[in-house]
Amino acid sequence: MDSQAVRWAMVRKLEAQGVSHPAVLAAMRTVERHRFVDSALANQAYEDTSLPIGLGQTISKPNVVARMCELLCQGSREKLGRVLEIGTGCGYQAAVLSHLAREVYSIERLRGLHDKARENLRGMRLSNLHLLFGDGMLGYPKGAPYAAIIAAAGGNDIPDAWIEQLAVGGRLVAPAVTGSDRQNLVVVDKTATGVVRTVLEAVLFVPLKSGVA
Ligand code: SAH
């Protein structure tokens, strides 16, 4: 598949939708999304749609990946430091993050997807990306504190462990059910004096679950 032209077209659409951070746009141009979905779906890989990746899970829409990455990078032209991603899935967003951060830890609770992500990422030479198998609701204390934490699955609230493992000055972006019983994107900024929580637009992510399977 000669995917570069379609990928660049996808990124032009992202720009038209308001994504403007140069490093995020560059990462979205670089990572070959079609390598992360079944070959039968490869021709849809650059459409702005979520796609099934097996075990009832989905790869997020390009627009949502770009939006969340942009929120993490906001206001800075520097690379992020250490980043924790909860919900590796097929590994696509982890690959995008690896271009935006010095170090990425990505954790997945389903063994089948953890293995699939490893397979998908093989040969991409992303030496700063570390795939972990485990329950991301507990975060990953060994890598803490994190400059940024990003979750691709949404629960009723943001686990305390994530806030604890966030560095002062760090930012967390995650879907969570807010007062209205709807899932919204939530940004948590950790400052020296406490945490500031901002609720953004409604989103639809797969559920955050505890334990491994
Ligand atoms: N970023 C992924 C999106 C995958 S969907 C991608 O680019 O493909 C979200 C993933 O979160 C699913 O694979 C699901 O199994 C995982 N997940 C849900 N709860 C989790 C938890 N507690 N710890 C780790 N992963 C979790």
JSON list of C-alpha atoms and ligand atoms in Angstrom, two decimals:
[
{"chain": "A", "resi": 1, "resn": "MET", "atom": "CA", "xyz": [0.00, 0.00, 0.00]},
{"chain": "A", "resi": 2, "resn": "ASP", "atom": "CA", "xyz": [1.39, 3.41, -0.98]},
{"chain": "A", "resi": 3, "resn": "SER", "atom": "CA", "xyz": [-0.02, 5.09, 2.04]},
{"chain": "A", "resi": 4, "resn": "GLN", "atom": "CA", "xyz": [1.88, 8.34, 2.22]},
{"chain": "A", "resi": 5, "resn": "ALA", "atom": "CA", "xyz": [-0.51, 10.36, 0.06]},
{"chain": "A", "resi": 6, "resn": "VAL", "atom": "CA", "xyz": [-3.60, 9.19, 1.97]},
{"chain": "A", "resi": 7, "resn": "ARG", "atom": "CA", "xyz": [-1.86, 9.74, 5.28]},
{"chain": "A", "resi": 8, "resn": "TRP", "atom": "CA", "xyz": [-0.93, 13.29, 4.33]},
{"chain": "A", "resi": 9, "resn": "ALA", "atom": "CA", "xyz": [-4.51, 13.87, 3.22]},
{"chain": "A", "resi": 10, "resn": "MET", "atom": "CA", "xyz": [-5.67, 12.60, 6.62]},
{"chain": "A", "resi": 11, "resn": "VAL", "atom": "CA", "xyz": [-3.36, 15.11, 8.31]},
{"chain": "A", "resi": 12, "resn": "ARG", "atom": "CA", "xyz": [-4.66, 17.95, 6.13]},
{"chain": "A", "resi": 13, "resn": "LYS", "atom": "CA", "xyz": [-8.14, 17.04, 7.38]},
{"chain": "A", "resi": 14, "resn": "LEU", "atom": "CA", "xyz": [-6.89, 17.08, 10.96]},
{"chain": "A", "resi": 15, "resn": "GLU", "atom": "CA", "xyz": [-5.50, 20.56, 10.36]},
{"chain": "A", "resi": 16, "resn": "ALA", "atom": "CA", "xyz": [-8.86, 21.67, 8.94]},
{"chain": "A", "resi": 17, "resn": "GLN", "atom": "CA", "xyz": [-10.46, 20.31, 12.12]},
{"chain": "A", "resi": 18, "resn": "GLY", "atom": "CA", "xyz": [-8.20, 22.54, 14.19]},
{"chain": "A", "resi": 19, "resn": "VAL", "atom": "CA", "xyz": [-5.17, 20.42, 15.08]},
{"chain": "A", "resi": 20, "resn": "SER", "atom": "CA", "xyz": [-2.16, 22.72, 14.79]},
{"chain": "A", "resi": 21, "resn": "HIS", "atom": "CA", "xyz": [0.72, 21.48, 16.95]},
{"chain": "A", "resi": 22, "resn": "PRO", "atom": "CA", "xyz": [3.62, 20.89, 14.49]},
{"chain": "A", "resi": 23, "resn": "ALA", "atom": "CA", "xyz": [5.06, 17.87, 16.31]},
{"chain": "A", "resi": 24, "resn": "VAL", "atom": "CA", "xyz": [1.65, 16.20, 16.58]},
{"chain": "A", "resi": 25, "resn": "LEU", "atom": "CA", "xyz": [0.97, 16.74, 12.88]},
{"chain": "A", "resi": 26, "resn": "ALA", "atom": "CA", "xyz": [4.44, 15.42, 12.03]},
{"chain": "A", "resi": 27, "resn": "ALA", "atom": "CA", "xyz": [3.91, 12.30, 14.16]},
{"chain": "A", "resi": 28, "resn": "MET", "atom": "CA", "xyz": [0.53, 11.65, 12.53]},
{"chain": "A", "resi": 29, "resn": "ARG", "atom": "CA", "xyz": [2.20, 11.95, 9.11]},
{"chain": "A", "resi": 30, "resn": "THR", "atom": "CA", "xyz": [4.91, 9.51, 10.13]},
{"chain": "A", "resi": 31, "resn": "VAL", "atom": "CA", "xyz": [3.10, 6.63, 11.85]},
{"chain": "A", "resi": 32, "resn": "GLU", "atom": "CA", "xyz": [1.54, 4.22, 9.37]},
{"chain": "A", "resi": 33, "resn": "ARG", "atom": "CA", "xyz": [-1.90, 3.59, 10.86]},
{"chain": "A", "resi": 34, "resn": "HIS", "atom": "CA", "xyz": [-2.69, 0.84, 8.34]},
{"chain": "A", "resi": 35, "resn": "ARG", "atom": "CA", "xyz": [-0.02, -1.35, 9.95]},
{"chain": "A", "resi": 36, "resn": "PHE", "atom": "CA", "xyz": [-2.04, -1.46, 13.16]},
{"chain": "A", "resi": 37, "resn": "VAL", "atom": "CA", "xyz": [-5.34, -2.82, 11.80]},
{"chain": "A", "resi": 38, "resn": "ASP", "atom": "CA", "xyz": [-6.27, -6.09, 10.10]},
{"chain": "A", "resi": 39, "resn": "SER", "atom": "CA", "xyz": [-5.35, -6.14, 6.44]},
{"chain": "A", "resi": 40, "resn": "ALA", "atom": "CA", "xyz": [-9.06, -6.34, 5.57]},
{"chain": "A", "resi": 41, "resn": "LEU", "atom": "CA", "xyz": [-9.51, -2.90, 7.18]},
{"chain": "A", "resi": 42, "resn": "ALA", "atom": "CA", "xyz": [-6.29, -1.32, 5.88]},
{"chain": "A", "resi": 43, "resn": "ASN", "atom": "CA", "xyz": [-8.14, 0.62, 3.18]},
{"chain": "A", "resi": 44, "resn": "GLN", "atom": "CA", "xyz": [-10.13, 2.38, 5.93]},
{"chain": "A", "resi": 45, "resn": "ALA", "atom": "CA", "xyz": [-7.10, 3.12, 8.08]},
{"chain": "A", "resi": 46, "resn": "TYR", "atom": "CA", "xyz": [-6.86, 6.78, 7.09]},
{"chain": "A", "resi": 47, "resn": "GLU", "atom": "CA", "xyz": [-10.53, 7.62, 7.44]},
{"chain": "A", "resi": 48, "resn": "ASP", "atom": "CA", "xyz": [-11.56, 9.50, 10.53]},
{"chain": "A", "resi": 49, "resn": "THR", "atom": "CA", "xyz": [-13.15, 6.51, 12.14]},
{"chain": "A", "resi": 50, "resn": "SER", "atom": "CA", "xyz": [-12.48, 4.12, 14.99]},
{"chain": "A", "resi": 51, "resn": "LEU", "atom": "CA", "xyz": [-11.90, 0.53, 13.88]},
{"chain": "A", "resi": 52, "resn": "PRO", "atom": "CA", "xyz": [-12.11, -2.86, 15.63]},
{"chain": "A", "resi": 53, "resn": "ILE", "atom": "CA", "xyz": [-8.78, -4.31, 16.77]},
{"chain": "A", "resi": 54, "resn": "GLY", "atom": "CA", "xyz": [-10.09, -7.56, 18.28]},
{"chain": "A", "resi": 55, "resn": "LEU", "atom": "CA", "xyz": [-11.25, -8.65, 21.75]},
{"chain": "A", "resi": 56, "resn": "GLY", "atom": "CA", "xyz": [-14.07, -6.10, 21.59]},
{"chain": "A", "resi": 57, "resn": "GLN", "atom": "CA", "xyz": [-11.69, -3.13, 21.57]},
{"chain": "A", "resi": 58, "resn": "THR", "atom": "CA", "xyz": [-11.20, -0.31, 19.06]},
{"chain": "A", "resi": 59, "resn": "ILE", "atom": "CA", "xyz": [-8.40, 1.89, 17.80]},
{"chain": "A", "resi": 60, "resn": "SER", "atom": "CA", "xyz": [-9.38, 5.54, 18.42]},
{"chain": "A", "resi": 61, "resn": "LYS", "atom": "CA", "xyz": [-10.20, 7.88, 15.54]},
{"chain": "A", "resi": 62, "resn": "PRO", "atom": "CA", "xyz": [-7.17, 9.79, 14.21]},
{"chain": "A", "resi": 63, "resn": "ASN", "atom": "CA", "xyz": [-8.89, 13.00, 15.22]},
{"chain": "A", "resi": 64, "resn": "VAL", "atom": "CA", "xyz": [-9.22, 11.86, 18.84]},
{"chain": "A", "resi": 65, "resn": "VAL", "atom": "CA", "xyz": [-5.61, 10.64, 18.99]},
{"chain": "A", "resi": 66, "resn": "ALA", "atom": "CA", "xyz": [-4.39, 13.98, 17.59]},
{"chain": "A", "resi": 67, "resn": "ARG", "atom": "CA", "xyz": [-6.63, 15.98, 19.91]},
{"chain": "A", "resi": 68, "resn": "MET", "atom": "CA", "xyz": [-5.45, 14.13, 23.02]},
{"chain": "A", "resi": 69, "resn": "CYS", "atom": "CA", "xyz": [-1.79, 14.33, 22.02]},
{"chain": "A", "resi": 70, "resn": "GLU", "atom": "CA", "xyz": [-2.18, 18.02, 21.35]},
{"chain": "A", "resi": 71, "resn": "LEU", "atom": "CA", "xyz": [-3.66, 18.53, 24.80]},
{"chain": "A", "resi": 72, "resn": "LEU", "atom": "CA", "xyz": [-0.61, 16.82, 26.28]},
{"chain": "A", "resi": 73, "resn": "CYS", "atom": "CA", "xyz": [1.83, 18.93, 24.30]},
{"chain": "A", "resi": 74, "resn": "GLN", "atom": "CA", "xyz": [-0.09, 22.18, 24.71]},
{"chain": "A", "resi": 75, "resn": "GLY", "atom": "CA", "xyz": [1.97, 25.31, 25.06]},
{"chain": "A", "resi": 76, "resn": "SER", "atom": "CA", "xyz": [5.28, 23.58, 24.54]},
{"chain": "A", "resi": 77, "resn": "ARG", "atom": "CA", "xyz": [7.51, 23.01, 21.56]},
{"chain": "A", "resi": 78, "resn": "GLU", "atom": "CA", "xyz": [9.77, 20.72, 23.61]},
{"chain": "A", "resi": 79, "resn": "LYS", "atom": "CA", "xyz": [9.46, 16.96, 23.65]},
{"chain": "A", "resi": 80, "resn": "LEU", "atom": "CA", "xyz": [7.50, 15.58, 26.58]},
{"chain": "A", "resi": 81, "resn": "GLY", "atom": "CA", "xyz": [9.52, 13.75, 29.23]},
{"chain": "A", "resi": 82, "resn": "ARG", "atom": "CA", "xyz": [8.22, 10.38, 30.44]},
{"chain": "A", "resi": 83, "resn": "VAL", "atom": "CA", "xyz": [4.68, 9.50, 29.35]},
{"chain": "A", "resi": 84, "resn": "LEU", "atom": "CA", "xyz": [2.36, 6.74, 30.58]},
{"chain": "A", "resi": 85, "resn": "GLU", "atom": "CA", "xyz": [-0.37, 5.45, 28.27]},
{"chain": "A", "resi": 86, "resn": "ILE", "atom": "CA", "xyz": [-3.14, 3.28, 29.70]},
{"chain": "A", "resi": 87, "resn": "GLY", "atom": "CA", "xyz": [-4.63, 1.00, 27.05]},
{"chain": "A", "resi": 88, "resn": "THR", "atom": "CA", "xyz": [-2.02, 0.07, 24.43]},
{"chain": "A", "resi": 89, "resn": "GLY", "atom": "CA", "xyz": [-4.61, -1.64, 22.25]},
{"chain": "A", "resi": 90, "resn": "CYS", "atom": "CA", "xyz": [-3.02, -2.18, 18.86]},
{"chain": "A", "resi": 91, "resn": "GLY", "atom": "CA", "xyz": [-0.13, 0.15, 19.70]},
{"chain": "A", "resi": 92, "resn": "TYR", "atom": "CA", "xyz": [-0.98, 2.95, 17.28]},
{"chain": "A", "resi": 93, "resn": "GLN", "atom": "CA", "xyz": [-1.30, 5.80, 19.75]},
{"chain": "A", "resi": 94, "resn": "ALA", "atom": "CA", "xyz": [1.75, 4.51, 21.61]},
{"chain": "A", "resi": 95, "resn": "ALA", "atom": "CA", "xyz": [3.73, 4.83, 18.36]},
{"chain": "A", "resi": 96, "resn": "VAL", "atom": "CA", "xyz": [2.48, 8.39, 17.87]},
{"chain": "A", "resi": 97, "resn": "LEU", "atom": "CA", "xyz": [3.43, 9.24, 21.45]},
{"chain": "A", "resi": 98, "resn": "SER", "atom": "CA", "xyz": [6.90, 7.81, 20.99]},
{"chain": "A", "resi": 99, "resn": "HIS", "atom": "CA", "xyz": [7.57, 10.63, 18.51]},
{"chain": "A", "resi": 100, "resn": "LEU", "atom": "CA", "xyz": [6.38, 13.24, 21.00]},
{"chain": "A", "resi": 101, "resn": "ALA", "atom": "CA", "xyz": [8.09, 12.10, 24.19]},
{"chain": "A", "resi": 102, "resn": "ARG", "atom": "CA", "xyz": [11.51, 11.04, 25.35]},
{"chain": "A", "resi": 103, "resn": "GLU", "atom": "CA", "xyz": [10.17, 7.86, 26.96]},
{"chain": "A", "resi": 104, "resn": "VAL", "atom": "CA", "xyz": [6.79, 6.12, 26.66]},
{"chain": "A", "resi": 105, "resn": "TYR", "atom": "CA", "xyz": [5.41, 3.39, 28.91]},
{"chain": "A", "resi": 106, "resn": "SER", "atom": "CA", "xyz": [2.24, 1.84, 27.54]},
{"chain": "A", "resi": 107, "resn": "ILE", "atom": "CA", "xyz": [0.26, -0.68, 29.56]},
{"chain": "A", "resi": 108, "resn": "GLU", "atom": "CA", "xyz": [-2.45, -3.09, 28.38]},
{"chain": "A", "resi": 109, "resn": "ARG", "atom": "CA", "xyz": [-4.62, -5.45, 30.47]},
{"chain": "A", "resi": 110, "resn": "LEU", "atom": "CA", "xyz": [-5.49, -7.91, 27.66]},
{"chain": "A", "resi": 111, "resn": "ARG", "atom": "CA", "xyz": [-2.65, -10.30, 26.89]},
{"chain": "A", "resi": 112, "resn": "GLY", "atom": "CA", "xyz": [-3.90, -10.83, 23.32]},
{"chain": "A", "resi": 113, "resn": "LEU", "atom": "CA", "xyz": [-3.68, -7.13, 22.52]},
{"chain": "A", "resi": 114, "resn": "HIS", "atom": "CA", "xyz": [-0.40, -6.64, 24.34]},
{"chain": "A", "resi": 115, "resn": "ASP", "atom": "CA", "xyz": [1.07, -9.37, 22.12]},
{"chain": "A", "resi": 116, "resn": "LYS", "atom": "CA", "xyz": [-0.56, -7.92, 19.01]},
{"chain": "A", "resi": 117, "resn": "ALA", "atom": "CA", "xyz": [0.86, -4.46, 19.73]},
{"chain": "A", "resi": 118, "resn": "ARG", "atom": "CA", "xyz": [4.32, -5.96, 20.14]},
{"chain": "A", "resi": 119, "resn": "GLU", "atom": "CA", "xyz": [3.90, -7.67, 16.78]},
{"chain": "A", "resi": 120, "resn": "ASN", "atom": "CA", "xyz": [2.61, -4.50, 15.08]},
{"chain": "A", "resi": 121, "resn": "LEU", "atom": "CA", "xyz": [5.48, -2.40, 16.44]},
{"chain": "A", "resi": 122, "resn": "ARG", "atom": "CA", "xyz": [8.19, -4.87, 15.57]},
{"chain": "A", "resi": 123, "resn": "GLY", "atom": "CA", "xyz": [10.58, -3.36, 13.07]},
{"chain": "A", "resi": 124, "resn": "MET", "atom": "CA", "xyz": [9.49, 0.23, 13.72]},
{"chain": "A", "resi": 125, "resn": "ARG", "atom": "CA", "xyz": [12.59, 0.89, 15.82]},
{"chain": "A", "resi": 126, "resn": "LEU", "atom": "CA", "xyz": [10.85, 2.87, 18.51]},
{"chain": "A", "resi": 127, "resn": "SER", "atom": "CA", "xyz": [13.45, 2.24, 21.16]},
{"chain": "A", "resi": 128, "resn": "ASN", "atom": "CA", "xyz": [11.90, 4.72, 23.61]},
{"chain": "A", "resi": 129, "resn": "LEU", "atom": "CA", "xyz": [8.59, 2.82, 23.71]},
{"chain": "A", "resi": 130, "resn": "HIS", "atom": "CA", "xyz": [8.11, 0.23, 26.45]},
{"chain": "A", "resi": 131, "resn": "LEU", "atom": "CA", "xyz": [5.11, -2.11, 26.32]},
{"chain": "A", "resi": 132, "resn": "LEU", "atom": "CA", "xyz": [3.83, -3.45, 29.62]},
{"chain": "A", "resi": 133, "resn": "PHE", "atom": "CA", "xyz": [1.24, -6.09, 30.43]},
{"chain": "A", "resi": 134, "resn": "GLY", "atom": "CA", "xyz": [-0.79, -5.29, 33.53]},
{"chain": "A", "resi": 135, "resn": "ASP", "atom": "CA", "xyz": [-3.65, -3.38, 35.09]},
{"chain": "A", "resi": 136, "resn": "GLY", "atom": "CA", "xyz": [-3.19, 0.24, 34.13]},
{"chain": "A", "resi": 137, "resn": "MET", "atom": "CA", "xyz": [-5.70, 1.37, 36.76]},
{"chain": "A", "resi": 138, "resn": "LEU", "atom": "CA", "xyz": [-2.75, 1.08, 39.13]},
{"chain": "A", "resi": 139, "resn": "GLY", "atom": "CA", "xyz": [-0.58, 3.16, 36.84]},
{"chain": "A", "resi": 140, "resn": "TYR", "atom": "CA", "xyz": [3.04, 2.04, 36.60]},
{"chain": "A", "resi": 141, "resn": "PRO", "atom": "CA", "xyz": [4.84, 3.32, 39.69]},
{"chain": "A", "resi": 142, "resn": "LYS", "atom": "CA", "xyz": [8.30, 2.29, 38.48]},
{"chain": "A", "resi": 143, "resn": "GLY", "atom": "CA", "xyz": [8.26, 4.92, 35.74]},
{"chain": "A", "resi": 144, "resn": "ALA", "atom": "CA", "xyz": [6.74, 7.70, 37.89]},
{"chain": "A", "resi": 145, "resn": "PRO", "atom": "CA", "xyz": [6.64, 10.65, 38.03]},
{"chain": "A", "resi": 146, "resn": "TYR", "atom": "CA", "xyz": [5.25, 11.21, 34.55]},
{"chain": "A", "resi": 147, "resn": "ALA", "atom": "CA", "xyz": [5.22, 14.45, 32.60]},
{"chain": "A", "resi": 148, "resn": "ALA", "atom": "CA", "xyz": [2.03, 13.20, 30.98]},
{"chain": "A", "resi": 149, "resn": "ILE", "atom": "CA", "xyz": [-0.52, 10.41, 31.40]},
{"chain": "A", "resi": 150, "resn": "ILE", "atom": "CA", "xyz": [-3.02, 9.49, 28.70]},
{"chain": "A", "resi": 151, "resn": "ALA", "atom": "CA", "xyz": [-5.80, 6.92, 28.89]},
{"chain": "A", "resi": 152, "resn": "ALA", "atom": "CA", "xyz": [-7.58, 5.30, 25.96]},
{"chain": "A", "resi": 153, "resn": "ALA", "atom": "CA", "xyz": [-10.30, 3.75, 28.11]},
{"chain": "A", "resi": 154, "resn": "GLY", "atom": "CA", "xyz": [-12.79, 5.52, 30.34]},
{"chain": "A", "resi": 155, "resn": "GLY", "atom": "CA", "xyz": [-14.01, 4.74, 33.84]},
{"chain": "A", "resi": 156, "resn": "ASN", "atom": "CA", "xyz": [-16.33, 6.37, 36.32]},
{"chain": "A", "resi": 157, "resn": "ASP", "atom": "CA", "xyz": [-13.51, 8.42, 37.67]},
{"chain": "A", "resi": 158, "resn": "ILE", "atom": "CA", "xyz": [-9.81, 9.05, 37.28]},
{"chain": "A", "resi": 159, "resn": "PRO", "atom": "CA", "xyz": [-7.90, 6.57, 39.48]},
{"chain": "A", "resi": 160, "resn": "ASP", "atom": "CA", "xyz": [-5.99, 8.21, 42.34]},
{"chain": "A", "resi": 161, "resn": "ALA", "atom": "CA", "xyz": [-2.87, 6.27, 41.34]},
{"chain": "A", "resi": 162, "resn": "TRP", "atom": "CA", "xyz": [-2.66, 8.23, 38.10]},
{"chain": "A", "resi": 163, "resn": "ILE", "atom": "CA", "xyz": [-2.80, 11.59, 39.86]},
{"chain": "A", "resi": 164, "resn": "GLU", "atom": "CA", "xyz": [-0.21, 10.40, 42.37]},
{"chain": "A", "resi": 165, "resn": "GLN", "atom": "CA", "xyz": [2.13, 9.29, 39.57]},
{"chain": "A", "resi": 166, "resn": "LEU", "atom": "CA", "xyz": [1.82, 12.56, 37.67]},
{"chain": "A", "resi": 167, "resn": "ALA", "atom": "CA", "xyz": [4.74, 14.98, 38.11]},
{"chain": "A", "resi": 168, "resn": "VAL", "atom": "CA", "xyz": [4.12, 18.46, 39.43]},
{"chain": "A", "resi": 169, "resn": "GLY", "atom": "CA", "xyz": [3.67, 20.49, 36.26]},
{"chain": "A", "resi": 170, "resn": "GLY", "atom": "CA", "xyz": [2.41, 17.38, 34.50]},
{"chain": "A", "resi": 171, "resn": "ARG", "atom": "CA", "xyz": [-0.85, 16.84, 32.67]},
{"chain": "A", "resi": 172, "resn": "LEU", "atom": "CA", "xyz": [-3.26, 13.91, 32.41]},
{"chain": "A", "resi": 173, "resn": "VAL", "atom": "CA", "xyz": [-5.82, 13.49, 29.63]},
{"chain": "A", "resi": 174, "resn": "ALA", "atom": "CA", "xyz": [-8.44, 10.78, 29.98]},
{"chain": "A", "resi": 175, "resn": "PRO", "atom": "CA", "xyz": [-12.07, 10.02, 29.22]},
{"chain": "A", "resi": 176, "resn": "ALA", "atom": "CA", "xyz": [-14.19, 9.76, 32.36]},
{"chain": "A", "resi": 177, "resn": "VAL", "atom": "CA", "xyz": [-17.86, 9.72, 33.22]},
{"chain": "A", "resi": 178, "resn": "THR", "atom": "CA", "xyz": [-18.74, 13.14, 34.53]},
{"chain": "A", "resi": 179, "resn": "GLY", "atom": "CA", "xyz": [-21.79, 14.27, 36.52]},
{"chain": "A", "resi": 180, "resn": "SER", "atom": "CA", "xyz": [-24.14, 13.97, 33.58]},
{"chain": "A", "resi": 181, "resn": "ASP", "atom": "CA", "xyz": [-23.60, 10.21, 33.16]},
{"chain": "A", "resi": 182, "resn": "ARG", "atom": "CA", "xyz": [-21.79, 10.94, 29.93]},
{"chain": "A", "resi": 183, "resn": "GLN", "atom": "CA", "xyz": [-18.20, 10.31, 29.07]},
{"chain": "A", "resi": 184, "resn": "ASN", "atom": "CA", "xyz": [-16.17, 13.47, 28.59]},
{"chain": "A", "resi": 185, "resn": "LEU", "atom": "CA", "xyz": [-12.54, 14.16, 27.97]},
{"chain": "A", "resi": 186, "resn": "VAL", "atom": "CA", "xyz": [-11.03, 15.33, 31.24]},
{"chain": "A", "resi": 187, "resn": "VAL", "atom": "CA", "xyz": [-7.74, 17.20, 31.65]},
{"chain": "A", "resi": 188, "resn": "VAL", "atom": "CA", "xyz": [-6.01, 17.20, 35.03]},
{"chain": "A", "resi": 189, "resn": "ASP", "atom": "CA", "xyz": [-3.11, 19.58, 35.60]},
{"chain": "A", "resi": 190, "resn": "LYS", "atom": "CA", "xyz": [-1.00, 18.93, 38.67]},
{"chain": "A", "resi": 191, "resn": "THR", "atom": "CA", "xyz": [0.44, 22.08, 40.19]},
{"chain": "A", "resi": 192, "resn": "ALA", "atom": "CA", "xyz": [2.50, 22.75, 43.30]},
{"chain": "A", "resi": 193, "resn": "THR", "atom": "CA", "xyz": [-0.70, 23.76, 45.09]},
{"chain": "A", "resi": 194, "resn": "GLY", "atom": "CA", "xyz": [-3.07, 21.04, 43.93]},
{"chain": "A", "resi": 195, "resn": "VAL", "atom": "CA", "xyz": [-4.85, 19.64, 40.90]},
{"chain": "A", "resi": 196, "resn": "VAL", "atom": "CA", "xyz": [-6.93, 21.55, 38.38]},
{"chain": "A", "resi": 197, "resn": "ARG", "atom": "CA", "xyz": [-9.55, 19.51, 36.55]},
{"chain": "A", "resi": 198, "resn": "THR", "atom": "CA", "xyz": [-11.08, 20.68, 33.29]},
{"chain": "A", "resi": 199, "resn": "VAL", "atom": "CA", "xyz": [-13.99, 18.88, 31.60]},
{"chain": "A", "resi": 200, "resn": "LEU", "atom": "CA", "xyz": [-13.97, 19.10, 27.80]},
{"chain": "A", "resi": 201, "resn": "GLU", "atom": "CA", "xyz": [-16.10, 17.65, 25.00]},
{"chain": "A", "resi": 202, "resn": "ALA", "atom": "CA", "xyz": [-18.16, 14.44, 25.11]},
{"chain": "A", "resi": 203, "resn": "VAL", "atom": "CA", "xyz": [-16.34, 11.34, 23.85]},
{"chain": "A", "resi": 204, "resn": "LEU", "atom": "CA", "xyz": [-16.97, 7.62, 23.46]},
{"chain": "A", "resi": 205, "resn": "PHE", "atom": "CA", "xyz": [-14.21, 5.30, 24.63]},
{"chain": "A", "resi": 206, "resn": "VAL", "atom": "CA", "xyz": [-14.23, 1.62, 25.58]},
{"chain": "A", "resi": 207, "resn": "PRO", "atom": "CA", "xyz": [-14.55, 1.01, 29.33]},
{"chain": "A", "resi": 208, "resn": "LEU", "atom": "CA", "xyz": [-11.61, 1.05, 31.70]},
{"chain": "A", "resi": 209, "resn": "LYS", "atom": "CA", "xyz": [-11.59, -2.31, 33.50]},
{"chain": "A", "resi": 210, "resn": "SER", "atom": "CA", "xyz": [-9.59, -3.57, 36.42]},
{"chain": "A", "resi": 211, "resn": "GLY", "atom": "CA", "xyz": [-7.46, -6.71, 36.50]},
{"chain": "A", "resi": 212, "resn": "VAL", "atom": "CA", "xyz": [-5.86, -8.52, 33.58]},
{"chain": "A", "resi": 213, "resn": "ALA", "atom": "CA", "xyz": [-7.22, -11.09, 31.17]},
{"chain": "B", "resi": 1, "resn": "SAH", "atom": "N1", "xyz": [-4.58, 3.53, 22.20]},
{"chain": "B", "resi": 1, "resn": "SAH", "atom": "C1", "xyz": [-5.16, 2.32, 21.69]},
{"chain": "B", "resi": 1, "resn": "SAH", "atom": "C2", "xyz": [-6.64, 2.27, 21.97]},
{"chain": "B", "resi": 1, "resn": "SAH", "atom": "C3", "xyz": [-7.09, 0.93, 22.41]},
{"chain": "B", "resi": 1, "resn": "SAH", "atom": "S1", "xyz": [-8.71, 0.85, 23.09]},
{"chain": "B", "resi": 1, "resn": "SAH", "atom": "C4", "xyz": [-4.83, 2.15, 20.22]},
{"chain": "B", "resi": 1, "resn": "SAH", "atom": "O1", "xyz": [-4.20, 3.03, 19.64]},
{"chain": "B", "resi": 1, "resn": "SAH", "atom": "O2", "xyz": [-5.16, 1.10, 19.68]},
{"chain": "B", "resi": 1, "resn": "SAH", "atom": "C5", "xyz": [-8.38, 0.93, 24.82]},
{"chain": "B", "resi": 1, "resn": "SAH", "atom": "C6", "xyz": [-7.62, -0.19, 25.42]},
{"chain": "B", "resi": 1, "resn": "SAH", "atom": "O3", "xyz": [-7.60, 0.00, 26.82]},
{"chain": "B", "resi": 1, "resn": "SAH", "atom": "C7", "xyz": [-8.18, -1.59, 25.20]},
{"chain": "B", "resi": 1, "resn": "SAH", "atom": "O4", "xyz": [-7.22, -2.37, 24.55]},
{"chain": "B", "resi": 1, "resn": "SAH", "atom": "C8", "xyz": [-8.44, -2.10, 26.62]},
{"chain": "B", "resi": 1, "resn": "SAH", "atom": "O5", "xyz": [-8.18, -3.48, 26.78]},
{"chain": "B", "resi": 1, "resn": "SAH", "atom": "C9", "xyz": [-7.49, -1.26, 27.44]},
{"chain": "B", "resi": 1, "resn": "SAH", "atom": "N2", "xyz": [-7.77, -1.15, 28.86]},
{"chain": "B", "resi": 1, "resn": "SAH", "atom": "C10", "xyz": [-8.97, -1.02, 29.50]},
{"chain": "B", "resi": 1, "resn": "SAH", "atom": "N3", "xyz": [-8.79, -0.98, 30.82]},
{"chain": "B", "resi": 1, "resn": "SAH", "atom": "C11", "xyz": [-7.43, -1.09, 31.06]},
{"chain": "B", "resi": 1, "resn": "SAH", "atom": "C12", "xyz": [-6.61, -1.15, 32.22]},
{"chain": "B", "resi": 1, "resn": "SAH", "atom": "N4", "xyz": [-7.12, -1.07, 33.46]},
{"chain": "B", "resi": 1, "resn": "SAH", "atom": "N5", "xyz": [-5.28, -1.27, 32.05]},
{"chain": "B", "resi": 1, "resn": "SAH", "atom": "C13", "xyz": [-4.72, -1.35, 30.82]},
{"chain": "B", "resi": 1, "resn": "SAH", "atom": "N6", "xyz": [-5.45, -1.33, 29.68]},
{"chain": "B", "resi": 1, "resn": "SAH", "atom": "C14", "xyz": [-6.79, -1.20, 29.80]}
]
